[in-house]
Amino acid sequence: MTKGKVVGVNGNMVTAEVDGDVSMNEVAYVASAGKKLKAEIIRIRGRRAELQIFEMSRGIGIGDEVEFTANLLAVRLGPGLLTQIYDGLQNPLPQLAAQCGFFLERGVYLSPLDEEKEWTFTPVAKAGQHVTAADTLGTVPEGIFRHRIMVPFFMTGFYEVVSVSAAGQYRINDTIAELKDDKGNHFQITMSFNWPVKRPITCYRERLRPSEPMVTKIRIIDTFLPVARGGTYCIPGPFGAGKTVLQQVTSRHAEIDIVIIAACGERAGEVVETLKEFPELTDPKTGKSLMERTIIICNTSSMPVAAREASVYTAITLAEYYRQMGLHVLLLADSTSRWAQALREMSGRLEEIPGEEAFPAYLESVIASFYERAGLVRLHDNSTGSITIGGTVSPAGGNFDEPVTQSTLKVVGAFHGLSRERSDARKYPAIHPLESWSKYTGLIDAQGTEYARDILFRGNEVNQMMKVVGEEGTSLDDYELFLKSEFIDYVYLQQNSFDPVDSAVSTERQKHVFGILFSILISRFDFDNKETARGFFNQLRQKFLDYNGSEWKGSEFNRLENEILAYLKTRQTGMEEKGQKILKTLSEVN
Ligand code: ADP
Ligand code: MG
């Protein structure tokens, strides 16, 4: 084992002189005051290694011993990850969270998985069969999922199955299979193994282009700014604009199997809130606790920066593990700005040449390689699995023209920019409908959404103009356009995340309701003045909001829909032609 001695300390960075071979990202322990503090090599120069310490580094002094493990920073994979709350180094935190205390005693590293728990194993592979990394040897039920017990991902060659254990109860460290390679070496396989967090898991046949929408049940997203399963998106927004609430609503309702939350909080209190609230939330799909399909990796701004950096990698590695089981995983990182700040801090300590705003010059490539770990893949058994990544960015002052937002925008497939103006006006979710964009295909025919977007765009222009020339200086036609754009905003873009019905809108309902909305948008009216026009839309809006709050296809829903259509007829003189054609395609799809 390679050893070393501390020759320099600079905050969370320690320089050690080493007596043998070491490698980048290798884990080491610094022995200080009777404790062994975990660290990772982040630079090697000659016989000197620079280490980032994952703990508060106070007390470390020149001459302290360092032990190098020859292992890369890794996570433990196996059944029992779901429902867990971990810190960035995969230490389980639940007891601590309950007490709202956040610090494990320094130098204490707990087993990430319960080693005594028994799992009901069902063999899948048969003796004599040839297998390779990630092939399924058996399964155990984990919550509502069949957790695949796979050939460890580092066993990339081909192996013959010598035996697989009979169905029964096993613990994660019990042998469940024996394999042998072509040289006759035997390997005992258990239900868990380690994998280095900075190395993507790629035991799949091919990457596929994400094409199916990941339905969030949030109208503005699914209809106008869709996210694909296996795609990536970012939510930049100023402090308090609703990033965290939006991610929570998404994690609750999105049509995916597993949610992994990497919470790098702005404030400790915020993360505590997440930890308290989450276990109390019920999964609308199963009626059970949402935690049964969730893993939370949590850090606060008061934890050492290195642990914060690790948490992002821990989260994506766990996501990749479940993707290998043919599951659809959503990874939500909140906030990636805190992560970038950790990179900046370490880069500063390493005295690297700084890039823009003192972020490291490689910021962009680090962000890109994180988002690249998302994706839809075809596995060896022909099933598919996906990881969708949604990351929030919290730029100072809400100014998106800064390195973290800009680097993220270059790589993601959708941009949900939150606007201070909208959140101040309590227009939630505060996603800006005109500045945001998505490269993915959504639930609704693009001609339809383009048409509505055009009204939003032109209505906004009228609104801006009205601020200058006043309502009197605006033509009735323009005013009508403005009313229509406001209507879209109030009844469709805004959504009440606290209303039991309105908070989650199914695909079917979105398609249907968009059709009703569309027939209003393409209508011509016989208004004789702005007053009547405004009065009409106010009435219509109220009916539509009630409609949004009524149970899908219930009697109230049908009654309100008929009422809306009848009320529309009282003023409608016809329908715009281009719109009529689109309406036809929309209803054909329905
Ligand atoms: P951020 O993470 O961007 O700093 P939060 O998500 O914590 O902001 O939201 C701040 C506050 O705004 C919340 O505590 C809540 O009162 C309000 N808010 C945010 N989103 C919504 C929403 N969709 N519906 C109602 N209130 C919201
Ligand atoms: Mg937040």
Coordinates of C-alpha atoms and ligand atoms in Angstrom, one line a residue:
M1 CA 0.0 0.0 0.0
T2 CA 1.4 3.4 -1.0
K3 CA 1.8 5.8 1.9
G4 CA 2.6 9.5 2.2
K5 CA 3.0 12.4 4.5
V6 CA 1.2 15.7 4.5
V7 CA 3.5 18.5 3.4
G8 CA 1.0 21.3 2.9
V9 CA -2.6 22.2 3.9
N10 CA -4.7 24.8 2.1
G11 CA -8.3 24.7 3.3
N12 CA -9.8 21.5 2.0
M13 CA -6.8 20.7 -0.1
V14 CA -3.9 18.8 1.2
T15 CA -0.5 18.2 -0.5
A16 CA 1.2 14.9 0.3
E17 CA 4.5 13.5 -0.6
V18 CA 4.1 9.9 -1.6
D19 CA 6.5 6.9 -1.4
G20 CA 5.0 4.9 -4.4
D21 CA 2.6 4.8 -7.2
V22 CA -0.7 6.7 -7.0
S23 CA -3.3 7.6 -9.6
M24 CA -5.8 10.4 -10.3
N25 CA -9.1 10.2 -8.4
E26 CA -7.7 7.5 -6.1
V27 CA -9.1 7.5 -2.6
A28 CA -6.8 8.1 0.3
Y29 CA -7.2 8.5 4.0
V30 CA -5.5 11.2 6.0
A31 CA -4.8 10.2 9.5
S32 CA -5.3 13.1 11.8
A33 CA -5.9 13.2 15.6
G34 CA -6.8 9.5 15.6
K35 CA -9.3 9.8 12.8
K36 CA -9.0 8.8 9.2
L37 CA -10.4 11.4 6.9
K38 CA -11.4 10.4 3.4
A39 CA -9.9 12.2 0.4
E40 CA -9.4 12.0 -3.3
I41 CA -6.4 12.7 -5.4
I42 CA -7.1 15.6 -7.8
R43 CA -3.6 16.3 -9.1
I44 CA -0.3 14.5 -9.2
R45 CA 3.0 16.3 -9.8
G46 CA 6.1 14.2 -9.5
R47 CA 6.1 12.6 -6.0
R48 CA 3.5 15.1 -4.8
A49 CA -0.2 14.4 -4.8
E50 CA -2.9 17.0 -4.1
L51 CA -5.9 15.7 -2.3
Q52 CA -9.3 17.1 -1.7
I53 CA -10.6 16.2 1.7
F54 CA -14.3 15.2 1.9
E55 CA -14.5 16.3 5.5
M56 CA -13.9 19.5 7.5
S57 CA -10.2 19.6 7.3
R58 CA -9.5 21.4 10.6
G59 CA -6.7 19.7 12.6
I60 CA -4.8 18.3 9.7
G61 CA -1.2 19.1 10.1
I62 CA 2.2 18.8 8.4
G63 CA 3.6 15.3 8.9
D64 CA 0.2 13.6 9.2
E65 CA 0.2 10.1 7.6
V66 CA -1.7 9.4 4.3
E67 CA -2.7 6.0 3.2
F68 CA -3.5 5.5 -0.5
T69 CA -6.1 2.8 -1.3
A70 CA -5.5 2.2 -5.0
N71 CA -9.3 2.4 -5.4
L72 CA -11.1 5.2 -7.2
L73 CA -13.9 7.0 -5.5
A74 CA -16.8 4.5 -5.8
V75 CA -20.3 3.8 -4.7
R76 CA -21.8 0.5 -3.6
L77 CA -24.4 -0.9 -5.9
G78 CA -27.0 -3.5 -4.9
P79 CA -30.6 -3.9 -3.6
G80 CA -31.6 -1.4 -0.9
L81 CA -30.6 1.8 -2.6
L82 CA -34.1 3.0 -3.0
T83 CA -35.6 4.9 -0.1
Q84 CA -32.2 5.9 1.0
I85 CA -31.0 9.4 1.9
Y86 CA -27.2 9.7 1.4
D87 CA -24.6 12.3 1.7
G88 CA -22.2 12.8 -1.3
L89 CA -20.1 9.9 -0.2
Q90 CA -23.1 7.5 0.1
N91 CA -23.2 7.6 3.9
P92 CA -26.9 7.0 4.9
L93 CA -28.3 10.1 6.6
P94 CA -31.8 9.3 7.8
Q95 CA -31.3 9.4 11.5
L96 CA -29.4 12.6 11.2
A97 CA -32.0 14.2 9.0
A98 CA -34.6 13.4 11.6
Q99 CA -32.6 15.2 14.2
C100 CA -31.8 18.0 11.7
G101 CA -28.2 17.7 12.6
F102 CA -26.2 17.3 9.5
F103 CA -22.7 16.3 10.4
L104 CA -21.7 12.7 10.8
E105 CA -18.8 12.5 13.1
R106 CA -15.7 13.1 11.1
G107 CA -14.0 10.0 9.9
V108 CA -17.1 7.8 10.3
Y109 CA -18.1 6.0 7.1
L110 CA -21.2 3.8 7.3
S111 CA -22.2 1.0 5.1
P112 CA -24.4 2.4 2.3
L113 CA -26.5 -0.7 2.2
D114 CA -28.1 -2.9 4.9
E115 CA -25.8 -5.9 5.0
E116 CA -28.1 -8.0 7.3
K117 CA -31.3 -7.5 5.4
E118 CA -32.5 -10.6 3.6
W119 CA -33.8 -10.4 0.0
T120 CA -36.0 -12.9 -1.8
F121 CA -33.8 -14.1 -4.6
T122 CA -35.1 -15.7 -7.8
P123 CA -32.4 -17.2 -10.1
V124 CA -32.6 -16.3 -13.8
A125 CA -29.3 -17.5 -15.3
K126 CA -28.6 -21.3 -15.7
A127 CA -25.5 -23.3 -15.3
G128 CA -23.5 -23.6 -18.5
Q129 CA -24.8 -20.3 -19.9
H130 CA -22.3 -17.7 -21.0
V131 CA -22.6 -14.2 -19.5
T132 CA -20.8 -10.9 -19.4
A133 CA -21.0 -7.6 -17.4
A134 CA -24.6 -6.5 -16.6
D135 CA -26.2 -9.8 -17.6
T136 CA -28.9 -10.8 -15.2
L137 CA -28.1 -13.7 -12.8
G138 CA -31.3 -13.4 -10.8
T139 CA -33.7 -10.9 -9.4
V140 CA -35.0 -9.7 -6.0
P141 CA -38.1 -7.5 -5.4
E142 CA -37.2 -4.0 -4.3
G143 CA -40.3 -2.0 -3.6
I144 CA -42.4 -2.2 -6.8
F145 CA -39.5 -3.2 -9.0
R146 CA -37.7 -6.3 -10.0
H147 CA -34.1 -5.5 -9.0
R148 CA -31.8 -7.3 -11.4
I149 CA -28.8 -9.0 -9.7
M150 CA -26.3 -8.5 -12.5
V151 CA -22.8 -9.7 -13.4
P152 CA -20.6 -6.9 -11.9
F153 CA -20.0 -4.2 -14.6
F154 CA -16.2 -4.5 -14.4
M155 CA -16.3 -8.2 -15.5
T156 CA -16.3 -7.3 -19.1
G157 CA -15.0 -10.6 -20.5
F158 CA -17.2 -13.7 -21.1
Y159 CA -17.8 -16.2 -18.3
E160 CA -19.5 -19.5 -18.0
V161 CA -22.1 -19.8 -15.3
V162 CA -20.9 -22.6 -13.0
S163 CA -23.9 -22.4 -10.6
V164 CA -26.6 -20.0 -9.5
S165 CA -28.1 -20.2 -6.0
A166 CA -31.5 -21.7 -5.6
A167 CA -34.5 -19.4 -4.9
G168 CA -34.4 -18.2 -1.3
Q169 CA -33.4 -15.5 1.2
Y170 CA -29.9 -13.9 0.8
R171 CA -28.1 -11.0 2.1
I172 CA -26.2 -8.6 -0.2
N173 CA -22.8 -10.1 0.6
D174 CA -23.9 -13.7 0.2
T175 CA -22.7 -15.6 -2.9
I176 CA -25.6 -16.1 -5.4
A177 CA -23.6 -17.4 -8.3
E178 CA -20.3 -18.8 -9.4
L179 CA -18.7 -17.9 -12.7
K180 CA -15.6 -19.2 -14.4
D181 CA -13.5 -17.6 -17.2
D182 CA -11.8 -19.5 -20.1
K183 CA -8.6 -19.9 -18.1
G184 CA -10.5 -21.8 -15.4
N185 CA -10.5 -19.0 -12.8
H186 CA -13.6 -19.1 -10.6
F187 CA -15.5 -16.0 -9.3
Q188 CA -18.0 -15.9 -6.5
I189 CA -20.7 -13.3 -7.2
T190 CA -22.6 -11.5 -4.5
M191 CA -25.6 -9.2 -4.7
S192 CA -23.5 -6.0 -4.5
F193 CA -20.3 -4.5 -5.9
N194 CA -18.5 -1.2 -6.2
W195 CA -18.3 1.1 -9.2
P196 CA -16.2 4.2 -9.5
V197 CA -18.4 7.3 -9.7
K198 CA -16.5 9.2 -12.3
R199 CA -16.6 6.4 -14.9
P200 CA -19.9 6.1 -16.8
I201 CA -21.6 2.7 -16.8
T202 CA -21.9 1.7 -20.5
C203 CA -22.9 -2.0 -20.4
Y204 CA -25.5 -1.5 -23.1
R205 CA -25.8 -2.3 -26.8
E206 CA -26.4 1.1 -28.1
R207 CA -27.5 4.6 -27.4
L208 CA -30.8 5.6 -28.9
R209 CA -32.1 9.0 -29.8
P210 CA -34.6 10.1 -27.1
S211 CA -37.9 10.5 -28.8
E212 CA -40.7 9.7 -26.4
P213 CA -41.8 12.5 -24.1
M214 CA -41.2 12.2 -20.4
V215 CA -44.6 13.3 -19.3
T216 CA -44.4 15.7 -16.3
K217 CA -48.1 16.4 -16.1
I218 CA -47.2 20.1 -16.1
R219 CA -48.9 21.7 -19.1
I220 CA -46.4 24.4 -19.9
I221 CA -43.7 21.7 -20.1
D222 CA -45.5 18.8 -21.8
T223 CA -47.3 21.0 -24.3
F224 CA -44.9 23.8 -25.0
L225 CA -41.5 22.9 -23.7
P226 CA -41.3 19.1 -23.6
V227 CA -38.6 16.9 -22.2
A228 CA -37.8 13.6 -23.7
R229 CA -37.2 10.4 -21.7
G230 CA -33.4 10.1 -21.8
G231 CA -33.1 13.8 -22.6
T232 CA -31.7 16.7 -20.6
Y233 CA -33.1 20.0 -19.5
C234 CA -32.1 22.9 -17.3
I235 CA -34.1 25.2 -15.0
P236 CA -32.2 28.4 -14.4
G237 CA -33.9 31.0 -12.2
P238 CA -33.2 33.6 -9.6
F239 CA -33.5 32.8 -5.9
G240 CA -37.1 32.2 -4.9
A241 CA -38.5 31.8 -8.4
G242 CA -39.7 28.3 -7.8
K243 CA -36.9 26.0 -9.0
T244 CA -37.1 23.7 -6.0
V245 CA -40.9 23.5 -6.0
L246 CA -40.9 22.8 -9.7
Q247 CA -38.5 19.9 -9.2
Q248 CA -40.5 18.5 -6.3
V249 CA -43.8 18.6 -8.3
T250 CA -41.9 16.9 -11.2
S251 CA -40.5 14.2 -9.1
R252 CA -43.9 13.4 -7.8
H253 CA -45.9 13.3 -11.0
A254 CA -43.4 12.6 -13.8
E255 CA -44.0 9.3 -15.7
I256 CA -40.8 7.6 -14.8
D257 CA -39.8 4.7 -12.6
I258 CA -37.2 6.1 -10.3
V259 CA -36.3 9.6 -9.1
I260 CA -32.9 10.5 -7.8
I261 CA -32.5 13.8 -6.3
A262 CA -29.1 15.4 -5.9
A263 CA -29.9 18.3 -3.5
C264 CA -27.0 20.7 -3.2
G265 CA -28.9 23.3 -1.2
E266 CA -28.5 27.0 -1.2
R267 CA -29.2 26.9 2.5
A268 CA -29.1 24.1 5.0
G269 CA -32.8 24.7 5.8
E270 CA -33.9 24.1 2.3
V271 CA -32.4 20.6 2.2
V272 CA -33.8 19.9 5.6
E273 CA -37.2 20.8 4.2
T274 CA -36.8 18.4 1.3
L275 CA -35.8 15.7 3.6
K276 CA -38.8 16.2 5.9
E277 CA -41.3 16.7 3.1
F278 CA -40.3 13.9 0.8
P279 CA -40.9 10.9 3.0
E280 CA -44.4 12.3 3.7
L281 CA -45.4 12.6 0.1
T282 CA -47.4 9.8 -1.4
D283 CA -46.7 8.4 -4.9
P284 CA -49.8 9.2 -6.9
K285 CA -49.2 6.0 -8.9
T286 CA -49.0 3.5 -6.0
G287 CA -50.5 5.3 -3.1
K288 CA -47.4 4.4 -1.1
S289 CA -44.6 6.7 0.1
L290 CA -42.9 8.5 -2.8
M291 CA -39.6 7.5 -1.1
E292 CA -40.1 3.9 -2.2
R293 CA -39.0 4.9 -5.7
T294 CA -36.6 7.7 -4.7
I295 CA -33.0 8.1 -3.6
I296 CA -31.9 11.5 -2.2
I297 CA -28.3 12.5 -2.2
C298 CA -28.0 15.6 -0.1
N299 CA -25.5 18.3 0.7
T300 CA -25.8 21.7 2.1
S301 CA -23.7 24.7 1.4
S302 CA -22.2 24.3 4.8
M303 CA -20.7 20.8 4.0
P304 CA -17.2 20.6 2.5
V305 CA -17.1 21.5 -1.2
A306 CA -15.5 18.2 -2.1
A307 CA -18.4 16.2 -0.8
R308 CA -20.7 18.4 -2.8
E309 CA -18.8 17.7 -6.0
A310 CA -18.9 13.9 -5.2
S311 CA -22.7 14.0 -4.7
V312 CA -23.4 14.8 -8.3
Y313 CA -21.3 11.8 -9.4
T314 CA -22.8 9.5 -6.8
A315 CA -26.3 10.5 -8.0
I316 CA -25.6 9.8 -11.7
T317 CA -23.9 6.5 -11.0
L318 CA -26.9 5.3 -9.0
A319 CA -29.1 6.4 -11.9
E320 CA -26.9 4.4 -14.4
Y321 CA -27.2 1.3 -12.2
Y322 CA -31.0 1.4 -12.3
R323 CA -31.0 2.2 -16.0
Q324 CA -29.1 -1.1 -16.5
M325 CA -32.3 -2.8 -15.1
G326 CA -34.4 -1.5 -18.0
L327 CA -35.9 1.3 -15.8
H328 CA -36.6 4.9 -16.6
V329 CA -34.8 7.2 -14.1
L330 CA -35.1 10.9 -13.6
L331 CA -32.2 12.6 -12.0
L332 CA -32.9 16.1 -10.6
A333 CA -29.9 18.1 -9.6
D334 CA -30.7 21.2 -7.4
S335 CA -28.6 23.4 -7.8
T336 CA -25.8 22.7 -10.2
S337 CA -24.5 26.2 -9.4
R338 CA -23.5 25.0 -6.0
W339 CA -21.6 22.2 -7.6
A340 CA -19.9 24.6 -10.0
Q341 CA -18.9 26.8 -7.1
A342 CA -17.2 23.7 -5.5
L343 CA -15.2 23.3 -8.7
R344 CA -14.3 26.9 -8.7
E345 CA -13.1 26.7 -5.1
M346 CA -10.9 23.7 -5.7
S347 CA -9.5 25.1 -8.9
G348 CA -8.6 28.2 -7.0
R349 CA -6.7 26.2 -4.4
L350 CA -4.9 24.4 -7.2
E351 CA -4.0 27.8 -8.6
E352 CA -5.2 26.8 -12.0
I353 CA -5.5 29.5 -14.7
P354 CA -9.0 30.7 -14.2
G355 CA -11.6 31.1 -16.9
E356 CA -14.7 33.4 -16.9
E357 CA -15.8 34.6 -13.4
A358 CA -12.9 32.6 -11.9
F359 CA -14.6 29.3 -12.8
P360 CA -12.1 26.7 -14.1
A361 CA -11.5 26.8 -17.8
Y362 CA -12.7 23.2 -18.0
L363 CA -16.1 24.1 -16.5
E364 CA -17.9 23.6 -19.8
S365 CA -16.5 20.2 -20.4
V366 CA -17.2 19.0 -16.8
I367 CA -20.8 20.1 -17.2
A368 CA -21.1 18.6 -20.7
S369 CA -19.7 15.2 -19.5
F370 CA -22.2 15.2 -16.6
Y371 CA -25.2 15.7 -18.9
E372 CA -23.8 13.3 -21.5
R373 CA -24.4 10.5 -18.9
A374 CA -28.2 10.9 -19.5
G375 CA -29.6 9.0 -22.4
L376 CA -31.9 6.3 -23.7
V377 CA -30.1 3.0 -24.2
R378 CA -30.9 -0.4 -25.6
L379 CA -29.6 -3.0 -23.2
H380 CA -28.1 -6.4 -24.1
D381 CA -31.4 -8.1 -23.5
N382 CA -33.1 -5.7 -26.0
S383 CA -35.0 -3.8 -23.3
T384 CA -34.5 -0.1 -23.0
G385 CA -33.7 2.1 -20.0
S386 CA -33.2 5.8 -19.7
I387 CA -31.8 8.6 -17.6
T388 CA -33.3 12.0 -17.9
I389 CA -31.4 14.8 -16.2
G390 CA -33.0 18.0 -15.1
G391 CA -30.6 20.5 -13.4
T392 CA -31.4 23.8 -11.8
V393 CA -29.0 26.7 -12.1
S394 CA -29.2 29.6 -9.7
P395 CA -27.2 32.5 -11.2
A396 CA -26.6 35.5 -9.0
G397 CA -29.3 38.1 -9.6
G398 CA -31.0 35.8 -12.0
N399 CA -28.7 36.9 -14.8
F400 CA -28.5 34.0 -17.3
D401 CA -25.5 35.5 -19.0
E402 CA -23.0 33.7 -16.7
P403 CA -20.7 30.7 -17.2
V404 CA -22.8 28.0 -15.5
T405 CA -26.0 28.8 -17.3
Q406 CA -24.3 29.3 -20.6
S407 CA -22.3 26.1 -20.4
T408 CA -25.4 24.2 -19.5
L409 CA -27.5 25.7 -22.3
K410 CA -24.9 24.5 -24.8
V411 CA -25.5 20.8 -23.9
V412 CA -29.1 20.4 -22.8
G413 CA -32.1 19.7 -25.0
A414 CA -34.6 22.0 -23.2
F415 CA -34.4 25.2 -21.3
H416 CA -37.0 26.2 -18.8
G417 CA -36.0 29.6 -17.7
L418 CA -37.8 30.9 -14.7
S419 CA -38.6 34.6 -14.6
R420 CA -38.6 36.9 -11.6
E421 CA -41.4 38.9 -13.2
R422 CA -43.6 35.9 -13.4
S423 CA -42.8 34.6 -9.9
D424 CA -43.4 38.0 -8.4
A425 CA -46.8 38.0 -10.1
R426 CA -47.3 34.5 -8.6
K427 CA -47.7 33.1 -12.1
Y428 CA -46.6 29.5 -11.4
P429 CA -44.8 27.6 -12.6
A430 CA -42.8 30.7 -13.4
I431 CA -41.3 29.3 -16.6
H432 CA -41.0 32.1 -19.2
P433 CA -43.0 30.9 -22.2
L434 CA -41.2 33.0 -24.8
E435 CA -37.6 32.8 -23.7
S436 CA -37.6 29.1 -22.9
W437 CA -37.2 26.5 -25.6
S438 CA -37.1 22.7 -26.2
K439 CA -35.6 20.6 -29.0
Y440 CA -37.8 17.7 -28.2
T441 CA -41.1 16.5 -29.6
G442 CA -44.1 17.0 -27.2
L443 CA -47.5 15.6 -26.8
I444 CA -49.3 17.9 -29.1
D445 CA -48.8 18.6 -32.8
A446 CA -46.2 21.3 -33.3
Q447 CA -48.4 23.3 -35.6
G448 CA -50.9 23.7 -32.8
T449 CA -48.3 24.8 -30.2
E450 CA -46.6 27.1 -32.7
Y451 CA -49.9 28.8 -33.4
A452 CA -50.5 29.4 -29.7
R453 CA -46.9 30.5 -29.2
D454 CA -47.4 33.0 -32.0
I455 CA -50.4 34.5 -30.2
L456 CA -48.4 34.7 -27.0
F457 CA -45.6 36.4 -28.8
R458 CA -47.8 38.9 -30.6
G459 CA -50.0 39.4 -27.5
N460 CA -46.9 40.3 -25.6
E461 CA -45.9 42.8 -28.2
V462 CA -49.3 44.5 -28.0
N463 CA -49.0 44.5 -24.2
Q464 CA -45.6 46.2 -24.4
M465 CA -47.0 48.8 -26.8
M466 CA -50.0 49.4 -24.7
K467 CA -47.7 50.3 -21.8
V468 CA -46.6 53.2 -24.0
V469 CA -49.6 54.3 -25.9
G470 CA -52.3 53.1 -23.5
E471 CA -55.4 51.1 -24.1
E472 CA -57.0 53.8 -26.1
G473 CA -54.2 53.9 -28.6
T474 CA -54.6 50.2 -29.3
S475 CA -56.9 48.8 -32.0
L476 CA -59.7 46.4 -31.1
D477 CA -58.0 43.6 -33.1
D478 CA -54.7 44.0 -31.3
Y479 CA -56.6 44.2 -28.0
E480 CA -58.3 40.9 -28.8
L481 CA -54.9 39.3 -29.5
F482 CA -53.7 40.6 -26.2
L483 CA -56.7 39.1 -24.4
K484 CA -56.2 35.7 -26.2
S485 CA -52.5 35.6 -25.1
E486 CA -53.5 36.4 -21.5
F487 CA -56.1 33.7 -21.7
I488 CA -53.5 31.1 -22.7
D489 CA -51.4 32.2 -19.9
Y490 CA -54.1 32.1 -17.2
V491 CA -55.9 28.9 -18.2
Y492 CA -53.1 26.8 -19.6
L493 CA -49.5 28.0 -18.8
Q494 CA -50.2 28.6 -15.2
Q495 CA -51.1 25.6 -13.1
N496 CA -52.0 25.3 -9.4
S497 CA -49.6 22.9 -7.9
F498 CA -51.6 22.8 -4.7
D499 CA -54.9 21.9 -6.4
P500 CA -55.5 18.1 -6.2
V501 CA -56.8 18.0 -9.8
D502 CA -55.0 20.8 -11.5
S503 CA -51.6 19.9 -10.1
A504 CA -51.1 16.9 -12.5
V505 CA -52.7 16.8 -15.9
S506 CA -52.6 13.6 -17.8
T507 CA -51.5 13.3 -21.5
E508 CA -55.1 12.6 -22.6
R509 CA -56.4 15.6 -20.7
Q510 CA -53.8 17.9 -22.0
K511 CA -54.5 16.9 -25.6
H512 CA -58.2 17.3 -25.1
V513 CA -58.1 20.6 -23.3
F514 CA -55.6 22.0 -25.7
G515 CA -58.1 21.3 -28.4
I516 CA -60.8 23.3 -26.6
L517 CA -58.4 26.1 -25.9
F518 CA -57.4 26.1 -29.5
S519 CA -60.9 26.5 -30.8
I520 CA -61.1 29.6 -28.7
L521 CA -57.8 30.9 -30.0
I522 CA -58.9 30.6 -33.7
S523 CA -62.3 32.2 -33.1
R524 CA -63.3 35.5 -34.6
F525 CA -65.6 37.6 -32.4
D526 CA -68.2 40.3 -32.9
F527 CA -67.0 42.5 -30.1
D528 CA -68.0 46.1 -30.6
N529 CA -65.6 47.5 -28.0
K530 CA -62.7 46.6 -25.7
E531 CA -65.0 46.6 -22.7
T532 CA -67.2 43.8 -24.1
A533 CA -64.1 41.9 -25.3
R534 CA -62.5 42.0 -21.8
G535 CA -65.8 41.1 -20.1
F536 CA -66.2 38.1 -22.3
F537 CA -62.7 36.8 -21.8
N538 CA -63.0 37.3 -18.0
Q539 CA -66.1 35.2 -17.9
L540 CA -64.6 32.6 -20.1
R541 CA -61.5 32.5 -18.0
Q542 CA -63.4 31.8 -14.8
K543 CA -65.3 28.9 -16.5
F544 CA -62.1 27.5 -17.8
L545 CA -60.4 27.6 -14.4
D546 CA -63.3 25.7 -12.9
Y547 CA -63.1 23.3 -15.7
N548 CA -59.3 22.8 -15.0
G549 CA -60.2 22.0 -11.4
S550 CA -62.8 19.4 -12.2
E551 CA -62.2 15.7 -12.3
W552 CA -61.2 14.5 -15.8
K553 CA -64.3 13.3 -17.7
G554 CA -66.5 13.6 -14.7
S555 CA -70.0 15.0 -15.0
E556 CA -68.8 18.5 -13.8
F557 CA -66.1 18.4 -16.4
N558 CA -68.5 17.6 -19.2
R559 CA -71.0 20.2 -17.9
L560 CA -68.3 22.9 -17.8
E561 CA -67.0 22.0 -21.2
N562 CA -70.4 22.3 -22.7
E563 CA -70.9 25.6 -20.9
I564 CA -67.6 27.0 -22.3
L565 CA -68.5 25.9 -25.8
A566 CA -72.0 27.4 -25.5
Y567 CA -70.6 30.6 -24.1
L568 CA -68.1 30.8 -26.9
K569 CA -70.9 30.5 -29.5
T570 CA -72.6 33.6 -28.0
R571 CA -69.8 35.9 -29.5
Q572 CA -68.2 33.7 -32.1
T573 CA -68.6 34.8 -35.7
G574 CA -66.3 32.3 -37.3
M575 CA -63.0 30.6 -37.2
E576 CA -59.7 31.6 -38.7
E577 CA -59.0 29.3 -41.7
K578 CA -55.4 28.2 -41.1
G579 CA -56.3 27.5 -37.5
Q580 CA -59.3 25.4 -38.6
K581 CA -57.0 23.1 -40.5
I582 CA -54.8 22.7 -37.5
L583 CA -57.8 22.1 -35.3
K584 CA -58.7 19.2 -37.5
T585 CA -55.3 17.5 -37.1
L586 CA -55.5 18.1 -33.4
S587 CA -58.8 16.4 -33.1
E588 CA -57.8 13.6 -35.4
V589 CA -55.0 12.8 -33.0
N590 CA -57.4 12.9 -30.0
Ligands
ADP1 P1 -36.0 28.6 -5.6 O1 -35.7 27.1 -5.5 O2 -36.0 29.0 -7.1 O3 -35.2 29.5 -4.8 P2 -38.5 27.8 -4.4 O4 -38.8 26.6 -5.3 O5 -37.9 27.4 -3.1 O6 -37.5 28.8 -5.1 O7 -39.8 28.6 -4.3 C1 -39.9 29.8 -3.4 C2 -41.3 30.0 -3.0 O8 -42.2 30.3 -4.1 C3 -42.0 28.7 -2.4 O9 -41.7 28.6 -1.1 C4 -43.5 29.0 -2.7 O10 -44.0 29.8 -1.7 C5 -43.4 29.8 -4.0 N1 -43.7 28.9 -5.1 C6 -42.8 28.4 -6.0 N2 -43.3 27.6 -6.9 C7 -44.6 27.6 -6.7 C8 -45.8 27.0 -7.3 N3 -45.7 26.2 -8.4 N4 -47.0 27.2 -6.7 C9 -47.1 28.0 -5.7 N5 -46.1 28.6 -5.0 C10 -44.9 28.4 -5.5
MG2 MG -34.2 26.1 -4.5

